[in-house]
Each structure stands twice: as C-alpha cells, then as structure tokens.
Coordinates of C-alpha atoms in Angstrom, one line a residue:
M1 CA -1.2 -9.8 -8.1
L2 CA 0.9 -8.0 -10.4
M3 CA -0.1 -5.0 -8.4
T4 CA 0.3 -6.4 -5.4
I5 CA 3.5 -7.9 -6.0
L6 CA 4.9 -4.7 -7.7
D7 CA 3.5 -2.6 -4.9
G8 CA 6.4 -4.4 -2.2
S9 CA 9.3 -4.3 -4.6
I10 CA 8.6 -0.8 -5.5
V11 CA 7.8 0.9 -2.2
T12 CA 11.5 -0.5 -1.8
V13 CA 12.8 2.1 -4.3
A14 CA 11.8 4.8 -3.2
M15 CA 12.1 4.7 0.8
P16 CA 15.1 7.2 1.1
A17 CA 12.6 9.7 -1.5
I18 CA 9.8 9.3 1.3
Q19 CA 11.8 10.0 4.5
A20 CA 13.6 12.9 3.1
D21 CA 9.9 14.4 2.1
L22 CA 8.2 13.6 5.5
G23 CA 10.7 13.5 7.8
F24 CA 10.3 9.8 8.8
T25 CA 13.0 8.7 11.7
P26 CA 15.5 5.5 10.8
A27 CA 13.4 3.6 12.8
G28 CA 9.5 4.6 11.7
L29 CA 10.7 4.5 8.1
S30 CA 10.7 0.7 8.5
W31 CA 6.9 0.8 9.4
V32 CA 6.4 1.8 6.0
V33 CA 7.5 -1.7 5.2
N34 CA 6.2 -3.5 7.9
A35 CA 2.4 -2.5 8.0
Y36 CA 2.1 -3.8 5.7
L37 CA 3.7 -6.8 5.9
I38 CA 2.0 -7.1 9.7
A39 CA -1.4 -6.7 8.0
F40 CA -0.6 -9.0 4.7
G41 CA 0.7 -12.0 6.7
A42 CA -2.0 -12.0 9.6
L43 CA -4.8 -11.9 7.9
L44 CA -4.0 -14.4 4.6
L45 CA -5.5 -17.1 6.4
L46 CA -8.6 -15.7 8.1
S47 CA -9.4 -13.9 4.5
G48 CA -8.6 -17.4 2.4
R49 CA -11.4 -19.4 4.7
L50 CA -13.9 -16.3 4.5
G51 CA -13.6 -16.6 1.1
D52 CA -15.0 -20.3 1.1
L53 CA -17.1 -19.2 3.3
L54 CA -18.9 -15.5 1.8
G55 CA -17.4 -16.3 -1.4
R56 CA -14.3 -16.3 -3.1
K57 CA -15.4 -14.1 -6.0
R58 CA -16.6 -11.3 -3.2
M59 CA -14.1 -11.6 -1.1
F60 CA -11.9 -11.0 -4.3
L61 CA -13.4 -7.7 -5.6
A62 CA -13.5 -6.5 -1.9
G63 CA -9.7 -6.9 -1.5
T64 CA -8.9 -5.5 -4.8
G65 CA -11.4 -2.5 -4.3
V66 CA -9.6 -2.0 -0.6
F67 CA -5.9 -1.9 -1.6
T68 CA -7.2 0.4 -4.4
A69 CA -8.4 3.1 -2.2
A70 CA -5.6 2.2 0.4
S71 CA -3.0 2.9 -2.3
L72 CA -4.7 7.0 -3.1
L73 CA -4.5 7.7 0.7
A74 CA -0.7 6.3 0.5
G75 CA -0.6 8.4 -2.5
V76 CA -2.1 11.7 -0.4
A77 CA -0.3 11.2 2.6
A78 CA 1.7 14.0 3.8
S79 CA 2.4 12.6 7.3
P80 CA 4.3 10.1 8.7
G81 CA 1.4 8.9 10.4
V82 CA -1.1 8.6 7.5
L83 CA 1.0 6.8 5.2
I84 CA 1.6 3.9 7.7
A85 CA -2.2 3.8 8.0
A86 CA -2.8 3.4 4.4
R87 CA 0.4 0.8 4.3
F88 CA -1.7 -1.1 7.2
L89 CA -4.6 -0.8 5.2
Q90 CA -3.3 -1.9 1.8
G91 CA -2.1 -4.8 3.8
V92 CA -5.3 -5.4 4.3
G93 CA -6.9 -5.3 0.7
S94 CA -3.6 -7.6 -0.7
A95 CA -4.7 -9.7 2.3
M96 CA -8.4 -10.5 1.1
A97 CA -7.2 -10.7 -3.0
S98 CA -4.4 -12.8 -2.9
A99 CA -5.7 -15.3 -0.3
V100 CA -8.3 -16.4 -2.6
S101 CA -6.9 -16.1 -5.6
L102 CA -5.1 -19.6 -6.2
G103 CA -8.4 -20.9 -5.2
I104 CA -10.2 -19.5 -7.9
L105 CA -7.4 -20.9 -10.3
V106 CA -8.4 -24.3 -8.4
T107 CA -11.8 -24.2 -9.2
L108 CA -12.1 -22.5 -12.7
F109 CA -9.5 -25.0 -14.0
T110 CA -10.3 -28.1 -13.3
E111 CA -8.3 -29.7 -16.0
P112 CA -4.7 -30.4 -15.2
R113 CA -2.7 -29.3 -18.3
E114 CA -5.0 -25.9 -18.6
R115 CA -4.6 -25.6 -14.3
A116 CA -0.7 -25.8 -14.8
K117 CA -1.0 -23.0 -17.3
A118 CA -3.0 -20.7 -15.5
F119 CA -0.2 -21.3 -12.0
A120 CA 2.6 -20.9 -14.9
V121 CA 1.1 -17.7 -15.6
F122 CA 0.9 -16.9 -11.9
S123 CA 3.8 -17.1 -10.7
F124 CA 5.3 -15.3 -13.8
T125 CA 3.2 -12.5 -12.9
G126 CA 4.4 -12.6 -9.7
A127 CA 8.3 -12.7 -10.6
A128 CA 7.2 -10.0 -13.3
G129 CA 5.8 -7.6 -10.9
A130 CA 8.8 -7.7 -8.4
S131 CA 11.3 -7.0 -11.6
I132 CA 8.8 -4.3 -12.9
G133 CA 8.4 -2.7 -9.4
Q134 CA 12.3 -2.0 -8.9
V135 CA 12.5 -0.4 -12.5
L136 CA 9.3 1.2 -12.0
G137 CA 10.3 3.0 -8.5
G138 CA 13.3 4.0 -9.9
L139 CA 12.2 6.0 -12.8
L140 CA 9.2 7.2 -11.1
T141 CA 10.9 8.4 -8.2
D142 CA 13.7 10.6 -10.2
A143 CA 11.2 11.6 -12.9
L144 CA 8.3 12.9 -10.8
T145 CA 8.0 12.3 -7.1
W146 CA 7.4 8.8 -4.7
H147 CA 3.7 9.8 -4.6
W148 CA 3.4 8.3 -8.1
I149 CA 4.6 5.0 -7.1
F150 CA 1.3 4.7 -5.2
F151 CA -0.7 6.2 -7.6
I152 CA 0.5 3.6 -10.5
N153 CA -1.7 1.1 -8.7
L154 CA -5.2 2.8 -9.3
P155 CA -5.7 2.4 -12.8
I156 CA -4.3 -1.1 -12.4
G157 CA -6.9 -1.9 -9.5
A158 CA -9.7 -0.3 -11.9
A159 CA -9.0 -2.5 -15.0
A160 CA -8.9 -5.4 -12.4
L161 CA -12.3 -4.4 -10.8
L162 CA -13.7 -3.7 -14.3
L163 CA -12.1 -7.2 -16.3
A164 CA -13.3 -9.4 -13.1
L165 CA -16.9 -8.5 -12.9
P166 CA -18.0 -10.2 -15.7
A167 CA -15.0 -12.5 -15.9
L168 CA -15.2 -14.5 -12.3
P169 CA -18.3 -16.6 -12.3
A170 CA -20.4 -16.4 -9.5
D171 CA -19.3 -19.4 -6.7
R172 CA -21.6 -21.3 -4.4
P173 CA -19.8 -20.3 -0.9
A174 CA -20.1 -23.0 1.8
G175 CA -22.0 -20.5 4.1
V176 CA -21.0 -20.3 8.0
R177 CA -23.9 -23.1 8.4
G178 CA -24.7 -22.1 12.1
G179 CA -21.6 -19.2 12.8
A180 CA -18.3 -18.2 12.2
D181 CA -15.2 -19.5 14.6
V182 CA -14.5 -15.6 16.1
L183 CA -12.4 -17.3 18.9
G184 CA -10.1 -18.9 15.9
A185 CA -10.2 -16.0 14.1
L186 CA -8.5 -14.2 17.0
L187 CA -6.1 -16.5 18.0
V188 CA -4.6 -16.8 14.8
T189 CA -4.9 -13.8 13.7
S190 CA -3.2 -12.5 16.6
G191 CA -0.9 -14.9 16.9
L192 CA 0.2 -14.5 13.0
M193 CA 0.5 -10.7 14.0
T194 CA 2.3 -11.0 17.2
G195 CA 5.0 -13.3 15.5
I196 CA 5.4 -11.5 12.1
Y197 CA 5.7 -8.1 14.3
A198 CA 8.4 -10.5 16.4
V199 CA 10.7 -11.6 13.3
V200 CA 10.6 -8.4 11.4
K201 CA 11.9 -5.8 14.8
I202 CA 15.0 -8.9 15.0
E203 CA 17.1 -6.4 13.6
E204 CA 16.7 -3.7 16.1
Y205 CA 16.2 -6.0 19.0
G206 CA 18.3 -9.7 18.6
A207 CA 17.4 -12.6 18.1
G208 CA 18.0 -12.9 21.8
S209 CA 17.0 -10.6 23.3
A210 CA 14.1 -10.6 25.4
H211 CA 11.3 -8.2 23.4
T212 CA 12.0 -11.1 20.6
L213 CA 11.7 -14.4 22.7
G214 CA 8.9 -13.0 25.0
L215 CA 6.7 -12.2 21.5
G216 CA 7.8 -15.0 20.0
T217 CA 6.7 -17.2 22.6
L218 CA 3.5 -15.8 22.8
A219 CA 2.8 -16.4 19.0
L220 CA 3.6 -19.6 19.4
A221 CA 1.1 -20.3 22.4
L222 CA -1.6 -17.9 20.3
L223 CA -0.8 -20.2 17.3
A224 CA -1.1 -23.6 19.2
G225 CA -4.1 -22.5 20.7
F226 CA -5.8 -21.5 17.6
L227 CA -4.8 -25.4 16.8
V228 CA -6.2 -26.6 19.6
R229 CA -9.7 -24.9 19.0
Q230 CA -9.4 -26.1 15.6
A231 CA -9.8 -29.6 16.4
T232 CA -12.5 -29.1 19.1
A233 CA -14.9 -26.2 17.5
A234 CA -17.9 -27.5 15.5
H235 CA -17.4 -24.9 12.8
P236 CA -13.7 -24.7 12.7
L237 CA -12.4 -21.6 10.7
M238 CA -9.3 -24.2 9.1
P239 CA -10.3 -27.8 9.4
L240 CA -7.5 -29.5 10.1
R241 CA -8.5 -32.1 7.6
V242 CA -6.6 -29.6 4.7
L243 CA -2.6 -30.4 6.8
R244 CA -3.3 -34.2 6.3
S245 CA -2.6 -34.5 2.7
R246 CA 1.4 -35.1 2.3
A247 CA 1.4 -32.9 -0.7
V248 CA 0.2 -29.7 0.9
A249 CA 1.7 -29.6 3.9
G250 CA 5.4 -30.5 1.7
A251 CA 4.8 -28.1 -0.3
N252 CA 4.2 -25.4 2.1
L253 CA 7.2 -25.8 3.7
V254 CA 9.4 -26.1 1.2
Q255 CA 7.9 -22.9 0.3
M256 CA 8.7 -21.1 3.6
L257 CA 12.3 -22.3 3.1
M258 CA 12.9 -20.9 -0.5
V259 CA 11.3 -18.0 -0.1
A260 CA 13.5 -17.3 2.8
A261 CA 16.6 -18.2 0.9
L262 CA 15.6 -15.8 -1.7
F263 CA 15.4 -13.1 -0.1
S264 CA 18.5 -12.6 -0.2
F265 CA 18.8 -12.6 -4.3
Q266 CA 16.1 -10.4 -4.5
I267 CA 17.1 -7.5 -2.0
L268 CA 20.8 -7.8 -1.1
V269 CA 22.0 -8.7 -4.7
A270 CA 19.9 -4.7 -5.1
L271 CA 22.0 -3.5 -2.1
Y272 CA 24.9 -5.1 -3.2
L273 CA 24.4 -3.3 -6.8
Q274 CA 23.7 0.2 -5.5
K275 CA 26.5 -0.2 -2.3
V276 CA 29.4 -1.6 -3.7
Q277 CA 29.1 -1.3 -7.0
G278 CA 27.5 2.4 -7.0
Y279 CA 24.7 1.6 -9.4
G280 CA 21.5 3.9 -9.5
A281 CA 18.0 2.7 -8.6
A282 CA 17.3 2.5 -12.7
E283 CA 20.4 0.9 -13.0
T284 CA 19.8 -1.7 -10.3
G285 CA 16.4 -2.9 -11.8
L286 CA 17.5 -2.9 -15.6
A287 CA 20.4 -5.2 -14.0
M288 CA 17.9 -7.8 -12.6
L289 CA 15.5 -7.8 -15.4
P290 CA 17.2 -10.6 -17.2
A291 CA 16.4 -13.4 -14.3
A292 CA 12.9 -11.8 -14.7
A293 CA 13.1 -12.8 -18.7
V294 CA 14.5 -15.9 -18.1
I295 CA 11.8 -16.8 -14.9
G296 CA 9.0 -15.7 -17.6
A297 CA 10.1 -17.4 -20.4
V298 CA 10.4 -20.9 -19.0
S299 CA 7.6 -20.3 -16.2
L300 CA 5.4 -19.9 -19.5
G301 CA 7.3 -21.7 -22.0
L302 CA 8.9 -24.8 -20.3
S303 CA 7.1 -25.5 -17.3
T304 CA 3.9 -26.6 -18.3
R305 CA 5.5 -29.0 -20.9
L306 CA 7.5 -30.3 -18.3
I307 CA 5.2 -30.7 -15.6
A308 CA 3.0 -32.8 -17.8
R309 CA 6.0 -34.7 -19.0
F310 CA 7.8 -35.3 -15.4
G311 CA 5.3 -34.5 -12.6
E312 CA 5.7 -31.7 -10.4
R313 CA 8.0 -33.4 -8.3
N314 CA 10.9 -33.8 -10.8
V315 CA 10.4 -30.5 -11.9
L316 CA 10.4 -28.5 -8.5
L317 CA 14.2 -30.5 -7.0
T318 CA 15.8 -29.6 -10.6
G319 CA 14.3 -25.7 -10.1
L320 CA 15.9 -26.1 -6.1
V321 CA 19.3 -27.3 -7.7
L322 CA 19.3 -24.5 -10.4
L323 CA 18.5 -22.0 -7.2
I324 CA 21.2 -23.6 -4.9
G325 CA 23.5 -22.9 -8.1
V326 CA 22.6 -19.2 -7.7
L327 CA 23.6 -18.7 -4.1
G328 CA 26.4 -20.9 -4.6
L329 CA 27.7 -18.5 -7.2
L330 CA 26.8 -15.5 -5.4
T331 CA 29.0 -16.8 -2.7
R332 CA 31.9 -15.6 -4.5
L333 CA 30.7 -11.8 -6.0
P334 CA 34.0 -9.9 -5.4
V335 CA 34.0 -6.1 -4.7
H336 CA 35.4 -5.3 -8.3
A337 CA 32.7 -7.3 -10.2
S338 CA 32.3 -7.2 -13.8
Y339 CA 28.6 -7.7 -14.6
A340 CA 29.3 -9.9 -17.4
V341 CA 31.0 -12.1 -15.8
D342 CA 29.9 -12.2 -12.0
L343 CA 26.3 -11.3 -12.5
L344 CA 24.8 -12.1 -15.2
P345 CA 25.5 -16.0 -15.3
V346 CA 23.4 -15.2 -11.5
M347 CA 20.4 -13.9 -13.0
L348 CA 20.0 -16.7 -15.8
L349 CA 19.8 -19.3 -13.2
A350 CA 17.1 -18.1 -11.6
A351 CA 15.3 -19.7 -14.3
G352 CA 15.6 -22.1 -11.4
F353 CA 12.6 -20.4 -10.1
G354 CA 10.3 -20.6 -13.0
L355 CA 10.3 -24.0 -12.9
A356 CA 10.1 -24.5 -9.0
L357 CA 7.3 -22.0 -8.2
P358 CA 4.4 -23.2 -10.5
A359 CA 5.4 -26.7 -9.5
L360 CA 5.6 -26.1 -6.0
T361 CA 1.9 -23.6 -6.4
A362 CA 0.6 -26.9 -7.9
L363 CA 1.7 -30.0 -5.3
G364 CA 0.3 -27.2 -2.3
M365 CA -3.3 -26.6 -4.2
S366 CA -3.3 -30.3 -5.6
G367 CA -4.8 -31.6 -1.7
A368 CA -7.6 -29.3 -1.1
K369 CA -11.0 -30.2 -1.8
E370 CA -13.3 -27.3 -3.8
E371 CA -14.6 -26.4 -0.2
D372 CA -11.7 -25.3 1.2
A373 CA -9.7 -24.1 -1.6
G374 CA -9.7 -20.9 -0.3
L375 CA -8.2 -21.8 2.8
A376 CA -5.4 -23.6 0.8
S377 CA -4.7 -20.8 -0.9
G378 CA -4.5 -18.6 2.0
L379 CA -2.3 -21.3 3.7
F380 CA 0.0 -21.3 1.1
N381 CA 0.7 -17.0 0.9
T382 CA 0.9 -17.4 4.7
T383 CA 3.4 -19.5 4.4
Q384 CA 5.0 -17.1 1.9
Q385 CA 5.0 -14.8 3.8
I386 CA 6.7 -16.3 6.8
G387 CA 9.4 -17.0 5.0
M388 CA 9.6 -13.7 3.8
A389 CA 10.0 -12.1 6.9
V390 CA 12.4 -14.7 8.0
G391 CA 14.6 -14.3 5.4
I392 CA 14.3 -11.0 6.4
A393 CA 14.9 -10.5 9.8
V394 CA 17.6 -13.7 10.0
L395 CA 19.5 -12.8 6.3
S396 CA 19.8 -8.9 6.7
T397 CA 20.7 -9.7 10.5
L398 CA 24.2 -11.8 9.7
A399 CA 24.8 -9.2 6.5
A400 CA 24.9 -6.2 9.5
A401 CA 26.3 -8.2 12.2
R402 CA 29.4 -9.2 9.7
T403 CA 29.6 -6.2 8.2
E404 CA 29.6 -4.3 11.7
S405 CA 32.6 -6.3 12.8
L406 CA 34.9 -6.1 9.4
T407 CA 34.2 -2.5 9.7
A408 CA 35.2 -2.0 13.6
A409 CA 38.4 -4.1 12.5
G410 CA 39.1 -1.8 9.7
R411 CA 38.5 -3.2 6.9
P412 CA 37.3 -1.6 3.9
A413 CA 33.4 -0.2 4.1
A414 CA 33.0 -2.0 0.3
E415 CA 34.9 -5.3 1.3
A416 CA 33.0 -5.7 4.7
L417 CA 29.6 -4.8 2.7
T418 CA 30.4 -7.6 0.5
S419 CA 31.7 -10.1 2.9
G420 CA 28.4 -9.6 5.1
Y421 CA 26.4 -10.7 1.8
H422 CA 28.7 -13.3 1.4
L423 CA 26.9 -15.1 4.6
A424 CA 24.0 -13.7 4.0
F425 CA 24.0 -16.0 0.4
A426 CA 25.6 -19.3 2.4
V427 CA 22.7 -19.2 4.1
G428 CA 20.4 -18.9 1.8
A429 CA 22.0 -21.6 -0.2
G430 CA 22.0 -23.6 3.5
L431 CA 18.2 -23.5 3.8
L432 CA 17.4 -24.2 -0.3
V433 CA 19.7 -27.4 0.6
A434 CA 17.2 -28.0 3.0
A435 CA 14.1 -27.3 1.1
F436 CA 15.2 -29.8 -1.3
A437 CA 15.5 -32.2 1.0
V438 CA 12.1 -31.7 2.4
A439 CA 10.9 -31.9 -1.2
F440 CA 12.9 -35.3 -2.1
T441 CA 12.0 -36.9 1.1
L442 CA 7.9 -35.6 1.1
L443 CA 6.5 -34.7 -2.0
R444 CA 6.1 -38.2 -4.2
T445 CA 5.1 -37.9 -7.9
P446 CA 3.4 -41.5 -9.1
K447 CA 5.2 -42.8 -12.8
P448 CA 3.0 -44.1 -15.5
A449 CA 1.9 -47.3 -16.2
H450 CA 2.5 -47.4 -19.8
R451 CA 4.2 -45.3 -22.3
E452 CA 1.3 -43.1 -24.6
Q453 CA 1.3 -41.0 -27.5
P454 CA 3.1 -37.9 -26.2
E455 CA 0.2 -35.3 -25.2
T456 CA -1.8 -38.1 -24.6
M457 CA 0.5 -39.2 -21.8
E458 CA 1.1 -35.6 -20.4
A459 CA -2.4 -35.1 -19.9
T460 CA -2.5 -39.0 -18.4
E461 CA 0.2 -38.6 -16.1
A462 CA -1.1 -34.4 -15.0
T463 CA -4.3 -36.3 -14.3
E464 CA -2.8 -39.5 -12.2
A465 CA -1.3 -37.2 -10.2
T466 CA -3.6 -35.0 -9.6
K467 CA -5.8 -38.1 -8.5
V468 CA -3.3 -39.0 -6.3
T469 CA -2.3 -35.9 -3.9
M470 CA -5.9 -35.3 -3.7
A471 CA -6.5 -39.0 -2.3
A472 CA -3.8 -38.3 -0.2

C-alpha cells in the first residue's frame, strides 16, 4: 500500500521533467496519470472478487509482481507510448494487490481491537505514502532524474514479495464453483473504465459536452446491465447481498464524498504553494509534512482507543467535522500567506483524516462475510478511486474556470489562481457536509447496556458493534 500510494503522488511532482525529456504534448502528458487511474479504478472490483474465488494471497503476490515489473518498464521508458503502457500495467498490478489487501486484514485479524489497530496502520500507511511521495518526488527528480521515481518501487516491491510469502497464510478460495461470470466481468470493467475515462476528460471537453454526456450515459448503461446480471446470474461476480448491509453501503458513499472533497486539500494546496507562493517541489512536500505527521499520530496512537470507546460512527463524525474545518479555513487563504498563521493550522486540523479513515474502513468492511471479504475490499477501493476521479475532474474544472474568468477580467494571476482555489475548497467543504449527513443518517453504533472496566468495556463495545453490523 505504501508503494502504490507513494507512486500516485510521486509522479505528479515529476510531470514537468517527464514532459521535457520525452516530448509529451500537454494533452498527452495527462495520460501519465489517466492511464494508471483508468486501469486501477476499473479493475478493483473484478480483482477483489477474483481474490475470493482464486485466493487472496495469490492475487496479492501476482499484483505486487506485476506492479514492480511495470515500475521497471516505466523507469527505462524512452518514449511517451512506452511510459503510458507501463503506467497502465502499474494500474493493473496495483488493482490486483490493493483490491484484496483489506480482505486479507479482515480474515487475519478477527478480534475487533486487533482489527481496529490493523486498519489504523493501513490508513496511516496511505497518508504516509502520499506525503512521502511529494517530498521524495521532488528530491529524486532534482538530485537524479525522473526515472528514479519509478526505480524506487523496485526494492519496495521485492521486499513486499519476500515478506508476504512466509507472512501471509494460504487461504481457502471459494473456487469458481461451476464457472465465473464472464459477462458480468466484462460489463463492470468496461462500465467503470468508460465512466472514469469520461470523468478524467471533463476538464478538456467540459461537463455538458456531447463527449462527456455520451460516455457517461454509456457507462451508466453498462453498470446498470451489470447489476441486472448480478441479480440473475447463477454464479454472480458481485453477489448483491454485500450491498444489503447499511454499514457497507453507507461507508462506501461517505468515502466517495470524502475522497472527492479531500482531493482539493492534497492537490490544490500543493498547486497553491507552488504557483501562488512560489515554493519548489521539495519545499511543497516539506510544507505539507505536518499534515502527514498528525494523521499518523492520530491514526496509530489514538483512533483505535477512541473507536473501541465511542464506536466507529462517532469517531467518523468527529473526523469529518475537523475536515470541514480544514477546507473552511482554506477558503480564506490570502494571496500573500504566512505559513505559520495561514497554513500550519490547516495542516494540524488534517488530524481529522486520521480519525475518519480508520473508522470508515472498519465500517466499510464490517458487513462482509469471510467469503466476500475480497469483494468488499475491492468495492471499498473502487469507491475511493471513483471519488478521487470525480474530485480531480470537478474541482479542477471549477478552479480553472474561475481563474480564467478573473484573468480575462484583468485580475492579477496570483489573485485569479487563489480565487479559483477558494471556489474548489468551498465545494469540497460542501461535499464533506454531505458526507457528514450521510454518516449521521445511515450509520449507527449501538450503545453498551452497562458500564464495565475500561479495558473490558472497550473490547465489548467493539465486539457488539461488529456483531450488529455483520448481522445487518
């Protein structure tokens, strides 16, 4: 997980160097990111279910191997076509490994308190990968070449494979039991691929264009056909029972809204620091490092105890309130900002992510039976990618449109950029308010019947919460 998340953020910093070296056109350069996103997002659900049917350990090892080999291909790429193909293969490998990761944790850690700790480490790793990637991308690109942003994956991938072989126990896959749902696989993969492609091209074509609306309609039709197929197939790729849990359905919807909103924090704050404040790539990564530090401290040191004490729902709601404060403060960023006064408080409030994500992960996996753990993991990761793609497309488009309008009216470039970012932050805050409303309405944590000793009480609350959500 560290490797795949790190790869996603490390590439964004090196994009100008890649363009200059390989001769990418501005439109072609976007495919260095889009090729990865499309393959990753489209194959998560399929990979998760195949992990249940064929073996989650097997899928994890194969995906890690594919991702590592594709990283080597990307590092030696000497033409745009080779790099884009390598990025697509990285997305394939990342989907295979990531889709089953949470499913592996669910089946390995069955005791609620230990499972909460595992989810906290998992969430911290993702936040660390994103932050390290921004710093490391700038350092490697400046000190060596952009090729090393991909070569850095080779030792990580090799270490993951060597550790996983003895550490992960062999699982008992369900098997295809008479045949896999090939038609369902084609429908969901093509539907997700078409939909993600339409979303990532919104900035180029516009949200109301025939290109966007046509592909969006086609994607919805394919996904609707997939759901109909799942209701009638003898051996469905995604048994619809997994969506009957209110905790699973609600957590996935909350995650989609939350990730879409927080794109504006991870990406647009970095752009603000570089384009408005004049920070370099490495300086930008270091400026955002306090956010990673507080997220890590909260997710590893505090979230598990709070979840055991107060339940996943209450911790999630608290985290969302802090994150609404983050984007609310960002709507007030001035053109000439002081880091200590205007930005550091924002970075510290990002601790809300360290509360929200472990709680959300526990809720998103709570209603899955063991035989559906890979599917639930793939679904949770799929909604994350859809949220990310929507956030990238919608918030970037809104920010760019506001900036272009103000620039055409004669406003200074820095002021126009800042105003564009303000609009994106405000919309992101609105998405987080919607996420809070969904979490408050759909998600429930039962109250304990009586008080117990603190340690026993925490374990009892977590156990009862797990029983209720799994029963739902």
